[in-house]
XYZ file of C-alpha atoms in Angstrom:
733
model
C 209.289 -138.269 168.452
C 209.419 -134.617 169.405
C 212.481 -134.054 167.174
C 210.793 -135.799 164.239
C 207.734 -133.589 164.664
C 209.995 -130.528 164.689
C 211.634 -131.742 161.468
C 208.220 -132.268 159.860
C 207.143 -128.705 160.697
C 210.327 -127.293 159.154
C 209.884 -129.419 156.022
C 206.325 -128.048 155.764
C 207.773 -124.527 155.856
C 210.276 -125.449 153.111
C 207.466 -126.791 150.882
C 205.665 -123.433 151.208
C 208.363 -121.615 149.238
C 210.409 -124.277 147.431
C 208.806 -125.720 144.260
C 210.358 -129.211 144.532
C 212.587 -129.797 147.583
C 214.545 -133.034 147.973
C 212.831 -134.202 151.158
C 214.707 -137.518 151.175
C 218.048 -135.714 151.376
C 216.792 -133.496 154.209
C 215.693 -136.526 156.249
C 218.955 -138.362 155.500
C 220.965 -135.338 156.655
C 218.929 -135.144 159.868
C 219.510 -138.841 160.658
C 223.230 -138.560 159.823
C 223.657 -135.466 162.005
C 221.769 -137.089 164.894
C 223.955 -140.193 164.649
C 227.220 -138.174 164.538
C 226.196 -136.009 167.527
C 224.818 -138.963 169.511
C 225.738 -138.663 173.188
C 226.568 -134.951 172.905
C 224.494 -132.380 174.777
C 224.317 -128.608 174.760
C 225.009 -126.485 177.837
C 221.233 -126.377 178.333
C 221.221 -130.166 178.772
C 219.177 -130.909 175.632
C 220.479 -133.295 172.914
C 222.954 -131.515 170.633
C 220.924 -132.342 167.498
C 218.335 -129.785 168.678
C 220.770 -126.989 167.732
C 221.362 -127.929 164.058
C 217.624 -128.548 163.723
C 216.852 -125.002 164.919
C 219.565 -123.638 162.608
C 217.808 -125.426 159.744
C 214.550 -123.725 160.767
C 216.159 -120.262 160.604
C 217.622 -121.118 157.190
C 214.078 -122.003 156.099
C 212.933 -118.585 157.380
C 215.532 -117.132 155.011
C 213.902 -119.217 152.238
C 217.163 -120.861 151.192
C 217.715 -123.949 149.036
C 218.077 -127.607 150.048
C 221.917 -127.514 150.031
C 221.816 -124.701 152.607
C 219.267 -126.573 154.746
C 221.416 -129.717 154.697
C 224.525 -127.659 155.552
C 222.620 -126.211 158.524
C 221.978 -129.731 159.817
C 225.624 -130.741 159.326
C 227.459 -127.487 160.094
C 229.009 -128.724 163.380
C 229.786 -132.301 162.390
C 233.312 -131.650 161.067
C 234.279 -129.513 164.051
C 232.686 -131.554 166.846
C 232.685 -135.177 165.606
C 234.852 -137.618 163.647
C 233.142 -136.640 160.400
C 235.305 -135.174 157.603
C 234.559 -132.796 154.744
C 235.390 -135.585 152.264
C 232.805 -137.835 153.885
C 230.174 -135.106 153.603
C 231.147 -134.593 149.959
C 230.672 -138.305 149.252
C 227.299 -138.490 151.007
C 225.738 -135.113 150.188
C 227.670 -133.584 147.274
C 230.165 -130.781 146.589
C 227.799 -127.891 147.376
C 227.010 -129.096 150.885
C 230.677 -129.978 151.571
C 231.817 -126.494 150.559
C 229.202 -124.808 152.763
C 230.029 -126.939 155.806
C 233.761 -126.367 155.326
C 233.156 -122.618 154.960
C 231.492 -122.317 158.368
C 233.857 -124.736 160.174
C 236.340 -123.037 162.491
C 240.077 -123.398 162.026
C 240.189 -125.471 165.199
C 243.148 -127.628 164.137
C 245.503 -124.687 163.715
C 247.594 -123.118 166.479
C 247.274 -119.385 167.115
C 249.185 -117.116 169.468
C 246.108 -115.355 170.829
C 242.335 -115.713 170.916
C 242.090 -112.515 168.866
C 244.309 -113.956 166.134
C 242.240 -117.149 166.059
C 239.036 -115.126 165.796
C 240.504 -113.022 162.995
C 241.596 -116.055 160.964
C 238.199 -117.714 161.395
C 236.448 -114.571 160.167
C 238.909 -114.315 157.263
C 238.252 -117.922 156.239
C 234.500 -117.419 156.398
C 234.572 -114.241 154.307
C 236.829 -115.811 151.677
C 234.342 -118.692 151.375
C 231.480 -116.190 151.389
C 232.934 -114.420 148.337
C 232.650 -117.710 146.438
C 229.220 -118.649 147.759
C 227.077 -116.273 149.796
C 225.150 -119.196 151.296
C 228.178 -119.698 153.582
C 227.449 -116.517 155.514
C 223.698 -117.178 155.503
C 224.249 -120.562 157.169
C 226.705 -118.969 159.610
C 224.278 -116.154 160.441
C 221.577 -118.749 161.139
C 223.994 -120.639 163.413
C 224.969 -117.449 165.242
C 221.350 -116.326 165.643
C 220.355 -119.573 167.374
C 223.494 -119.463 169.538
C 222.549 -115.939 170.624
C 218.986 -117.046 171.377
C 220.379 -119.678 173.775
C 223.270 -117.620 175.162
C 221.862 -117.641 178.704
C 223.437 -121.070 179.283
C 227.000 -119.778 178.735
C 229.324 -118.237 181.331
C 229.254 -114.466 181.730
C 232.644 -114.065 180.018
C 231.465 -116.273 177.151
C 228.284 -114.217 176.821
C 230.287 -111.000 176.664
C 232.747 -112.375 174.104
C 230.065 -113.828 171.811
C 227.923 -110.699 172.060
C 230.809 -108.363 171.231
C 231.782 -110.452 168.203
C 228.142 -110.551 167.090
C 227.745 -106.800 167.432
C 231.047 -106.103 165.630
C 230.834 -108.651 162.799
C 227.615 -110.609 162.358
C 224.969 -107.902 162.854
C 226.760 -105.564 160.385
C 227.081 -108.460 157.909
C 223.341 -109.120 158.176
C 222.746 -105.418 157.549
C 225.032 -105.441 154.503
C 223.143 -108.433 153.121
C 219.808 -106.689 153.628
C 218.587 -109.126 156.304
C 217.040 -106.484 158.509
C 215.116 -108.822 160.828
C 218.252 -110.877 161.463
C 220.323 -107.738 162.110
C 217.739 -106.335 164.521
C 217.433 -109.536 166.548
C 221.226 -109.996 166.717
C 221.656 -106.402 167.925
C 219.037 -106.700 170.657
C 220.350 -110.072 171.858
C 223.925 -108.737 171.962
C 222.769 -105.570 173.746
C 221.021 -107.724 176.365
C 224.332 -109.319 177.431
C 226.698 -106.406 176.816
C 224.647 -103.860 178.771
C 222.014 -105.855 180.723
C 221.064 -103.005 183.063
C 220.394 -100.605 180.185
C 218.613 -103.315 178.179
C 216.157 -104.261 180.901
C 215.606 -100.626 181.858
C 214.512 -99.812 178.291
C 212.469 -103.036 178.052
C 210.602 -102.123 181.242
C 209.897 -98.576 180.066
C 208.695 -99.731 176.653
C 206.446 -102.375 178.258
C 204.974 -99.891 180.761
C 203.437 -97.856 177.929
C 202.419 -100.836 175.768
C 198.643 -100.255 175.931
C 198.995 -96.513 175.329
C 201.427 -97.145 172.454
C 199.159 -99.703 170.769
C 196.271 -97.252 170.882
C 198.457 -94.538 169.346
C 199.687 -96.917 166.607
C 196.096 -97.861 165.668
C 195.117 -94.188 165.484
C 198.071 -93.227 163.233
C 197.474 -96.234 160.946
C 193.819 -95.202 160.588
C 194.723 -91.600 159.736
C 197.318 -92.651 157.119
C 194.985 -95.242 155.545
C 192.168 -92.706 155.210
C 194.512 -90.007 153.842
C 196.077 -92.164 151.130
C 192.854 -93.972 150.142
C 191.134 -90.611 149.709
C 193.800 -89.737 147.105
C 193.517 -92.974 145.155
C 196.385 -94.905 146.792
C 195.769 -98.365 148.267
C 198.374 -98.672 151.035
C 199.428 -101.222 153.603
C 200.392 -99.396 156.810
C 202.241 -100.924 159.764
C 203.442 -99.447 163.053
C 205.988 -100.792 165.526
C 208.306 -99.612 168.299
C 211.975 -99.412 167.372
C 214.241 -102.178 168.631
C 215.871 -101.676 172.024
C 219.415 -101.271 170.671
C 218.258 -98.518 168.305
C 216.644 -96.658 171.213
C 219.716 -97.071 173.435
C 222.079 -95.931 170.682
C 220.047 -92.746 170.249
C 220.128 -92.130 174.018
C 223.893 -92.703 174.082
C 224.767 -90.673 170.987
C 222.548 -87.710 171.870
C 223.216 -88.022 175.618
C 219.523 -88.052 176.485
C 217.271 -90.209 178.642
C 214.471 -92.500 177.480
C 211.757 -89.908 178.048
C 213.537 -87.584 175.603
C 213.616 -90.111 172.740
C 210.610 -88.877 170.829
C 210.576 -91.047 167.689
C 210.396 -94.417 169.438
C 207.686 -95.483 166.975
C 208.264 -96.207 163.288
C 205.582 -96.643 160.607
C 205.791 -98.241 157.167
C 203.649 -97.311 154.209
C 203.757 -99.875 151.406
C 202.307 -98.896 148.027
C 202.095 -100.377 144.520
C 204.271 -98.074 142.418
C 207.420 -96.007 142.789
C 205.639 -92.742 141.860
C 203.125 -93.359 144.662
C 205.996 -93.325 147.193
C 206.685 -89.661 146.433
C 202.978 -88.852 146.241
C 202.432 -90.426 149.659
C 205.424 -88.487 151.020
C 203.892 -85.206 149.842
C 200.555 -86.049 151.451
C 202.205 -86.956 154.777
C 204.268 -83.750 154.794
C 201.152 -81.741 154.001
C 199.337 -83.375 156.927
C 202.133 -83.283 159.519
C 205.099 -80.966 159.821
C 208.348 -82.676 158.730
C 211.392 -82.407 160.991
C 214.221 -80.617 159.147
C 217.241 -82.763 158.246
C 215.419 -86.060 158.835
C 214.380 -86.837 155.228
C 216.396 -89.457 153.293
C 215.734 -90.658 149.768
C 217.025 -94.213 149.493
C 214.956 -94.770 146.345
C 216.863 -92.339 144.128
C 220.142 -93.411 145.778
C 219.713 -96.911 147.194
C 221.883 -98.318 149.973
C 224.806 -100.568 148.957
C 222.797 -103.671 149.900
C 219.985 -102.713 147.489
C 217.654 -101.312 150.172
C 215.225 -98.702 148.840
C 212.771 -96.577 150.789
C 211.868 -92.989 151.644
C 212.537 -92.075 155.280
C 211.058 -89.055 157.010
C 210.330 -87.957 160.572
C 207.314 -85.779 161.332
C 205.473 -84.177 164.258
C 202.407 -86.446 164.356
C 199.249 -86.465 166.501
C 199.587 -85.048 170.014
C 202.911 -83.470 168.935
C 204.562 -86.914 169.004
C 207.594 -87.408 166.771
C 207.228 -90.442 164.513
C 209.385 -91.946 161.789
C 207.742 -93.023 158.532
C 209.217 -95.260 155.829
C 207.549 -95.375 152.419
C 208.313 -98.085 149.832
C 206.733 -100.319 147.177
C 205.890 -103.994 147.688
C 208.949 -104.971 145.630
C 211.173 -102.715 147.741
C 209.647 -104.160 150.907
C 210.471 -107.689 149.749
C 214.101 -106.653 149.288
C 214.132 -104.930 152.697
C 212.799 -108.062 154.435
C 214.467 -110.876 152.487
C 217.728 -109.167 151.553
C 219.920 -110.937 149.037
C 217.449 -113.777 148.439
C 215.000 -111.272 147.014
C 217.693 -109.946 144.646
C 218.987 -113.000 142.843
C 219.449 -116.224 144.776
C 216.487 -118.160 143.380
C 215.419 -116.272 140.294
C 218.793 -116.723 138.646
C 219.723 -119.979 140.373
C 223.248 -118.957 141.331
C 225.109 -118.687 144.591
C 227.792 -116.174 143.614
C 226.832 -112.529 143.022
C 227.865 -111.005 139.721
C 231.020 -108.877 139.924
C 229.143 -106.117 138.078
C 226.256 -106.148 140.568
C 226.655 -102.876 142.476
C 224.781 -104.321 145.468
C 227.735 -106.633 146.105
C 230.629 -104.408 145.058
C 231.553 -104.063 148.741
C 232.049 -107.828 149.015
C 234.348 -108.084 146.002
C 236.316 -105.062 147.202
C 236.633 -106.586 150.676
C 238.004 -109.789 149.196
C 240.436 -108.037 146.852
C 241.821 -106.081 149.783
C 242.315 -109.126 152.020
C 245.314 -109.981 149.862
C 247.084 -106.930 151.319
C 246.693 -108.077 154.929
C 249.555 -110.228 156.156
C 248.289 -109.726 159.697
C 244.899 -111.417 160.339
C 244.117 -108.983 163.166
C 244.499 -106.029 160.784
C 242.210 -107.818 158.345
C 239.569 -108.166 161.055
C 239.906 -104.484 161.932
C 239.444 -103.587 158.262
C 236.333 -105.768 158.062
C 234.830 -104.081 161.135
C 235.495 -100.619 159.735
C 233.950 -101.394 156.357
C 230.914 -103.249 157.698
C 229.917 -101.235 160.735
C 228.998 -97.738 159.684
C 226.291 -95.378 158.561
C 226.699 -94.350 154.944
C 227.134 -91.002 153.268
C 226.820 -90.691 149.502
C 229.434 -88.712 147.611
C 229.541 -87.659 143.939
C 232.531 -87.726 141.594
C 232.895 -84.777 139.172
C 231.461 -87.121 136.505
C 228.280 -87.663 138.529
C 228.975 -91.190 139.789
C 227.823 -91.941 143.351
C 230.092 -93.644 145.884
C 229.142 -94.817 149.390
C 231.401 -94.109 152.382
C 231.193 -94.530 156.153
C 230.033 -91.494 158.075
C 233.062 -89.331 158.862
C 234.998 -90.374 155.734
C 237.503 -87.852 154.403
C 238.945 -86.700 151.084
C 241.766 -89.246 151.474
C 239.194 -92.041 151.768
C 237.594 -90.765 148.565
C 240.958 -90.659 146.761
C 241.771 -94.276 147.634
C 238.268 -95.366 146.591
C 238.971 -94.005 143.097
C 242.402 -95.662 142.700
C 245.336 -96.616 144.911
C 247.771 -94.372 143.030
C 245.405 -91.407 143.298
C 245.329 -92.018 147.038
C 249.132 -92.249 147.258
C 249.602 -89.032 145.262
C 246.717 -86.934 146.618
C 247.975 -83.545 147.753
C 244.761 -81.544 147.923
C 241.007 -81.677 147.323
C 238.075 -79.577 146.204
C 234.659 -80.165 147.723
C 231.800 -78.476 145.891
C 234.390 -76.358 144.058
C 236.221 -75.113 147.179
C 239.687 -76.142 148.381
C 239.593 -78.101 151.649
C 242.179 -79.951 153.795
C 242.688 -83.639 153.058
C 241.175 -84.558 156.445
C 237.944 -82.680 155.622
C 234.928 -84.865 156.510
C 232.558 -85.448 153.618
C 228.801 -84.876 153.820
C 225.915 -86.369 151.883
C 225.753 -84.997 148.342
C 229.287 -83.493 148.264
C 231.017 -83.365 144.879
C 234.700 -84.170 145.385
C 237.678 -83.585 143.097
C 241.145 -84.861 144.070
C 244.342 -82.953 143.241
C 247.473 -85.095 142.859
C 251.220 -84.408 142.699
C 253.884 -86.804 141.442
C 256.139 -86.173 144.455
C 253.416 -86.753 147.058
C 253.753 -89.866 149.253
C 251.341 -91.483 151.731
C 251.640 -89.888 155.146
C 251.491 -91.916 158.365
C 249.456 -89.096 159.932
C 246.628 -89.905 157.504
C 245.927 -93.014 159.575
C 244.636 -90.786 162.363
C 241.651 -89.600 160.313
C 240.848 -92.015 157.463
C 237.722 -94.111 158.010
C 237.660 -96.804 155.303
C 239.480 -100.095 155.595
C 240.730 -99.716 152.021
C 242.489 -96.412 152.703
C 243.907 -97.651 156.007
C 245.278 -100.819 154.398
C 246.860 -99.033 151.441
C 248.452 -96.338 153.623
C 249.882 -98.881 156.078
C 251.307 -100.965 153.264
C 252.974 -97.953 151.623
C 254.300 -96.556 154.911
C 255.711 -99.918 155.939
C 257.406 -100.342 152.574
C 259.045 -96.944 153.012
C 260.009 -97.792 156.619
C 261.573 -101.075 155.513
C 263.616 -99.268 152.874
C 264.801 -96.697 155.421
C 265.633 -99.447 157.919
C 267.673 -101.330 155.335
C 269.592 -98.157 154.520
C 270.231 -97.537 158.217
C 271.212 -101.174 158.704
C 273.741 -100.910 155.863
C 275.274 -97.796 157.445
C 275.537 -99.463 160.876
C 277.044 -102.673 159.487
C 279.551 -100.752 157.361
C 280.523 -98.659 160.406
C 281.232 -101.803 162.460
C 283.147 -103.438 159.601
C 285.498 -100.453 159.429
C 286.926 -101.636 162.774
C 288.046 -104.738 160.899
C 289.470 -102.637 158.045
C 286.813 -103.889 155.648
C 283.292 -103.067 154.412
C 280.159 -104.737 153.019
C 281.385 -104.631 149.420
C 284.653 -106.349 150.386
C 282.705 -108.960 152.351
C 280.518 -109.635 149.333
C 283.534 -110.023 147.028
C 285.368 -112.309 149.465
C 282.381 -114.569 150.029
C 282.410 -113.834 153.774
C 278.987 -112.256 153.585
C 277.497 -115.524 152.357
C 279.162 -117.304 155.280
C 277.786 -114.748 157.730
C 274.283 -115.185 156.303
C 274.571 -118.962 156.575
C 275.399 -118.572 160.270
C 272.426 -116.274 160.807
C 268.681 -116.934 160.470
C 268.412 -114.655 157.439
C 268.213 -115.790 153.861
C 269.235 -112.504 152.248
C 271.368 -109.487 152.989
C 268.303 -107.226 152.747
C 266.523 -109.147 155.513
C 269.558 -108.895 157.787
C 270.057 -105.187 157.128
C 266.371 -104.570 157.876
C 266.654 -106.284 161.281
C 269.773 -104.263 162.110
C 268.067 -101.042 161.030
C 264.998 -101.789 163.158
C 267.221 -102.392 166.187
C 266.113 -106.008 166.568
C 269.725 -107.140 166.292
C 273.075 -105.371 166.453
C 275.676 -105.112 163.695
C 278.505 -106.042 166.057
C 276.611 -109.212 167.055
C 276.575 -110.358 163.417
C 280.266 -109.612 162.986
C 281.264 -111.269 166.283
C 279.405 -114.431 165.351
C 281.362 -114.625 162.116
C 284.804 -113.813 163.546
C 284.403 -116.245 166.454
C 285.185 -118.995 163.889
C 288.057 -117.051 162.235
C 291.612 -118.358 163.112
C 293.568 -115.403 161.795
C 295.680 -113.843 164.598
C 295.111 -110.220 163.612
C 291.390 -110.770 163.411
C 291.418 -112.412 166.847
C 293.048 -109.279 168.259
C 290.417 -107.186 166.557
C 287.730 -109.516 167.929
C 289.100 -109.047 171.461
C 288.989 -105.301 171.025
C 285.375 -105.576 169.884
C 284.476 -107.837 172.796
C 286.014 -105.361 175.235
C 283.816 -102.676 173.829
C 280.277 -102.755 175.252
C 277.890 -103.389 172.382
C 275.028 -101.077 171.624
C 272.644 -103.936 172.299
C 274.235 -104.436 175.723
C 273.807 -100.761 176.551
C 270.194 -100.842 175.469
C 269.468 -104.024 177.433
C 271.111 -102.658 180.565
C 268.704 -99.750 180.364
C 265.566 -101.821 180.020
C 266.351 -104.587 182.521
C 265.034 -103.712 185.969
C 265.435 -105.538 189.262
C 261.961 -104.610 190.401
C 258.854 -106.571 189.501
C 256.811 -105.042 186.691
C 254.305 -107.865 186.251
C 255.152 -108.127 182.526
C 256.799 -111.144 180.894
C 258.659 -110.833 177.583
C 259.568 -114.063 175.807
C 259.744 -115.848 179.163
C 261.956 -113.169 180.776
C 260.483 -111.371 183.787
C 261.420 -108.042 185.372
C 261.581 -105.914 182.235
C 261.357 -102.166 182.655
C 258.475 -100.949 180.555
C 256.540 -97.780 179.974
C 252.759 -97.971 179.864
C 251.186 -96.139 176.944
C 249.085 -93.124 177.903
C 246.751 -93.692 174.967
C 245.216 -96.813 176.544
C 246.603 -97.208 180.099
C 246.881 -101.015 180.273
C 246.181 -102.632 183.618
C 246.788 -106.250 184.728
C 244.175 -108.420 183.061
C 244.108 -106.452 179.782
C 245.229 -108.241 176.611
C 248.528 -106.465 175.860
C 251.177 -106.068 173.165
C 254.710 -104.628 173.447
C 256.337 -102.128 171.106
C 260.124 -101.856 170.848
C 260.864 -98.129 171.014
C 264.094 -96.533 169.865
C 266.204 -96.344 173.029
C 263.362 -96.367 175.611
C 262.754 -100.092 176.038
C 259.242 -101.492 175.681
C 256.030 -99.500 175.491
C 253.020 -101.579 176.577
C 249.632 -101.076 174.911
C 246.306 -102.882 175.179
C 245.969 -105.065 172.102
C 242.813 -103.244 170.971
C 244.374 -99.791 171.431
C 243.790 -97.638 168.357
C 247.429 -96.549 168.398
C 248.642 -100.124 167.864
C 247.337 -100.130 164.307
C 249.673 -97.190 163.562
C 252.781 -98.858 165.010
C 255.293 -100.641 162.822
C 254.437 -104.325 162.818
C 258.115 -105.288 162.810
C 258.628 -103.578 166.199
C 255.690 -105.271 167.925
C 256.499 -108.087 170.354
C 254.341 -110.572 172.262
C 254.140 -109.836 175.985
C 251.889 -110.985 178.799
C 251.195 -110.242 182.416
C 252.990 -112.353 184.983
C 250.888 -115.006 186.719
C 250.558 -112.772 189.760
C 248.609 -109.861 188.291
C 247.735 -108.359 191.653
C 249.962 -105.429 192.478
C 250.569 -103.640 195.804
C 248.717 -100.403 196.493
C 251.908 -98.459 195.826
C 252.050 -99.827 192.275
C 248.419 -99.417 191.227
C 247.849 -98.421 187.613
C 246.251 -95.067 186.750
C 243.143 -95.184 184.569
C 240.719 -92.534 183.408
C 236.973 -93.214 183.594
C 234.394 -90.856 182.097
C 230.802 -90.881 183.350
C 227.966 -89.200 181.417
C 224.928 -88.519 183.560
C 222.204 -86.082 184.523
C 223.153 -83.130 186.703
C 221.285 -83.695 189.938
C 222.152 -83.537 193.652
C 223.660 -86.641 195.212
C 224.600 -88.360 191.958
C 228.300 -87.504 192.217
C 228.382 -88.890 195.765
C 226.776 -92.151 194.571
C 229.400 -92.501 191.834
C 232.235 -91.888 194.302
C 230.717 -94.426 196.676
C 230.651 -97.054 193.893
C 234.344 -96.515 193.235
C 235.112 -96.796 196.939
C 233.020 -99.963 197.355
C 235.012 -101.625 194.566
C 238.302 -100.697 196.278
C 239.182 -98.148 193.577
C 241.044 -94.989 194.624
C 240.059 -91.645 193.054
C 243.156 -89.501 192.601
C 241.547 -86.681 190.627
C 238.066 -85.677 189.422
C 236.883 -83.143 186.883
C 233.182 -82.333 186.534
C 231.653 -80.326 183.693
C 227.956 -79.428 183.494
C 225.968 -78.112 180.529
C 222.945 -75.832 180.198
C 220.617 -78.775 179.493
C 221.286 -80.289 182.947
C 223.839 -82.789 181.718
C 227.155 -83.620 183.396
C 230.386 -85.160 182.165
C 232.570 -86.395 185.022
C 236.128 -87.547 184.369
C 237.797 -89.502 187.161
C 241.493 -90.370 187.380
C 241.526 -93.573 189.427
C 244.091 -96.124 190.593
C 243.270 -99.815 190.148
C 244.884 -103.190 190.805
C 243.593 -104.957 187.714
C 240.981 -105.044 184.962
C 238.423 -107.059 186.946
C 238.387 -104.462 189.704
C 237.871 -101.666 187.188
C 235.114 -103.587 185.363
C 233.226 -104.210 188.624
C 233.358 -100.542 189.502
C 232.142 -99.440 186.049
C 229.252 -101.928 186.111
C 228.153 -100.690 189.526
C 228.208 -97.098 188.285
C 226.149 -98.026 185.197
C 223.372 -99.226 187.515
C 223.007 -95.811 189.176
C 219.821 -94.044 188.075
C 220.701 -91.007 185.959
C 223.922 -92.494 184.565
C 223.612 -93.347 180.875
C 227.199 -94.016 179.790
C 230.469 -95.074 181.456
C 233.653 -95.417 179.410
C 237.347 -95.952 179.943
C 239.497 -93.245 178.358
C 243.120 -92.139 178.159
C 244.705 -90.777 181.320
C 246.835 -87.672 181.393
C 248.738 -89.032 184.368
C 249.626 -92.447 182.962
C 253.261 -93.069 182.469
């Protein structure tokens, strides 16, 4: 009965915004979902049907249509029961079937790693989202309820879900203009990613609740009186910023909570656009504005359609406060996101290609075609979704949005791929600048091209947009493949000379076709590429062919070749080591490896190997930034051996950086935390600043990732420490 009452309350909510909802279909979907999930329970112990019912409620909060509500009720049936998409199509129609399929994981496919599986699931969802945006709205509703009930999961599950939410789903909600969803997802993720910092901020915000409420009422009264006196009828609201926003400011500015002055934000909502600017002038006349903190998102709206004036001022009692000023129509867009733009008024589920508010989505989908690697696609998505924007002008006066820190190369690729490939210089505001010059709000950029210019691999170290990164990688890899094929041809020809022949003669005699048939390659170009990359040796190909040749002279030549140690043999003899390394390559243990200094992998990290030229394998963490710059063809799957514990003599060096206040005893507490976790400090460097801040970099030796994580968590709990991060180590080898 309780579930039926919950359904009735949600249906009542739907009736409040939907002119004529199909209530019969909603009740049928509820009964069908309950029957399919019968006997299943959530980790909390409650019947599983409670989850899809709460997802439906969130979808109703988003004011979506009946198809979306039904999809919310059925979204887990295909993945977790015997139900099929075809059955849903028969019972509830094509729309509902497409939405359910769009949010269903690729659970029936095999993936090499969890990261690859995650990437393919995100790719599938975004492809479906480009056809029907309701897919992501249903998925966001599902994720929001999962995050609300995350306390029932294991700690590792909480961390994994929260990281994915912070990286993908919160930025997606932001892009779609769903500010309340974004804010709640961020705070819930923050709670599990950094619980000590979260609860510390929550406690400090709560401790001043009464004082803050009094201050909010006073500011609202002052603003109401000011604007009414000048003929403007406003609605004024005040609220504290969300916890994640406060923490991010503390982290980025390296300050403590007491130094975050603009914890409070106020909204002024007026009737007309002109009144926004009038209200801004009145506020600035009353309170002194803080330089550099004014943003006009009305004249230049955000990519998701958000419009508002933002300013920060020194308010009553010298308190810094942030004020947002917008019209009622702008406020509706800010609160309801895409639904306020088009979803119901125009009765369509796919945004128009010419709608600038959704240009980012179409561009994202066009670029996914260039990603053969799902992990690279996911990286590109994160880059393009998770950023603060800067607005740049073309010489013709068009405005383009870029992530903060974007460069002239990013701008060039945004104009056209060929302009990006050929860019050789740039002018910003009429002055020549380097290609890696970071663009600022309002810059006017002109790109200079040259026909002989080619994409440079070094550009990957500074470009910020996923589009530029994808295009550069693709071009660089194409050039690398061509060079490898040329090198492979030279090496094969050199080996064939020992048999008094060459590639051309092999082709004419038909022997090349026979050699290809005996190999795993379909074409000569593929084989030459593998030889050029060093993944196989030219003499190995030739030996395999001549092993079946009965000619006496060739047998003599074969013997001579066999007597000669192959290049592959020499290379392998260098990389095979008798001592345990803890790394397994394709089932073979005891491989000599070098550990990359850029990321310092330790046992327990997710790792990837890179075949170097003549130095064996270089091991990186899979999320190392350098991996994205490495040739995909030279990457190889590796893993830690089952026994990831190593003796003290073989501990891995790692660098840990601690940002904290500069006060007596704090350094001793940090050292004690390392010692308590069994972590050895081999070197320490401490730098203090004039504002009583300290940056301490410790070179430590650890057995595995878990040990390092425990130590870092303990240090985070120390009062006065506001950031702990793992960095590159100068001593790693």
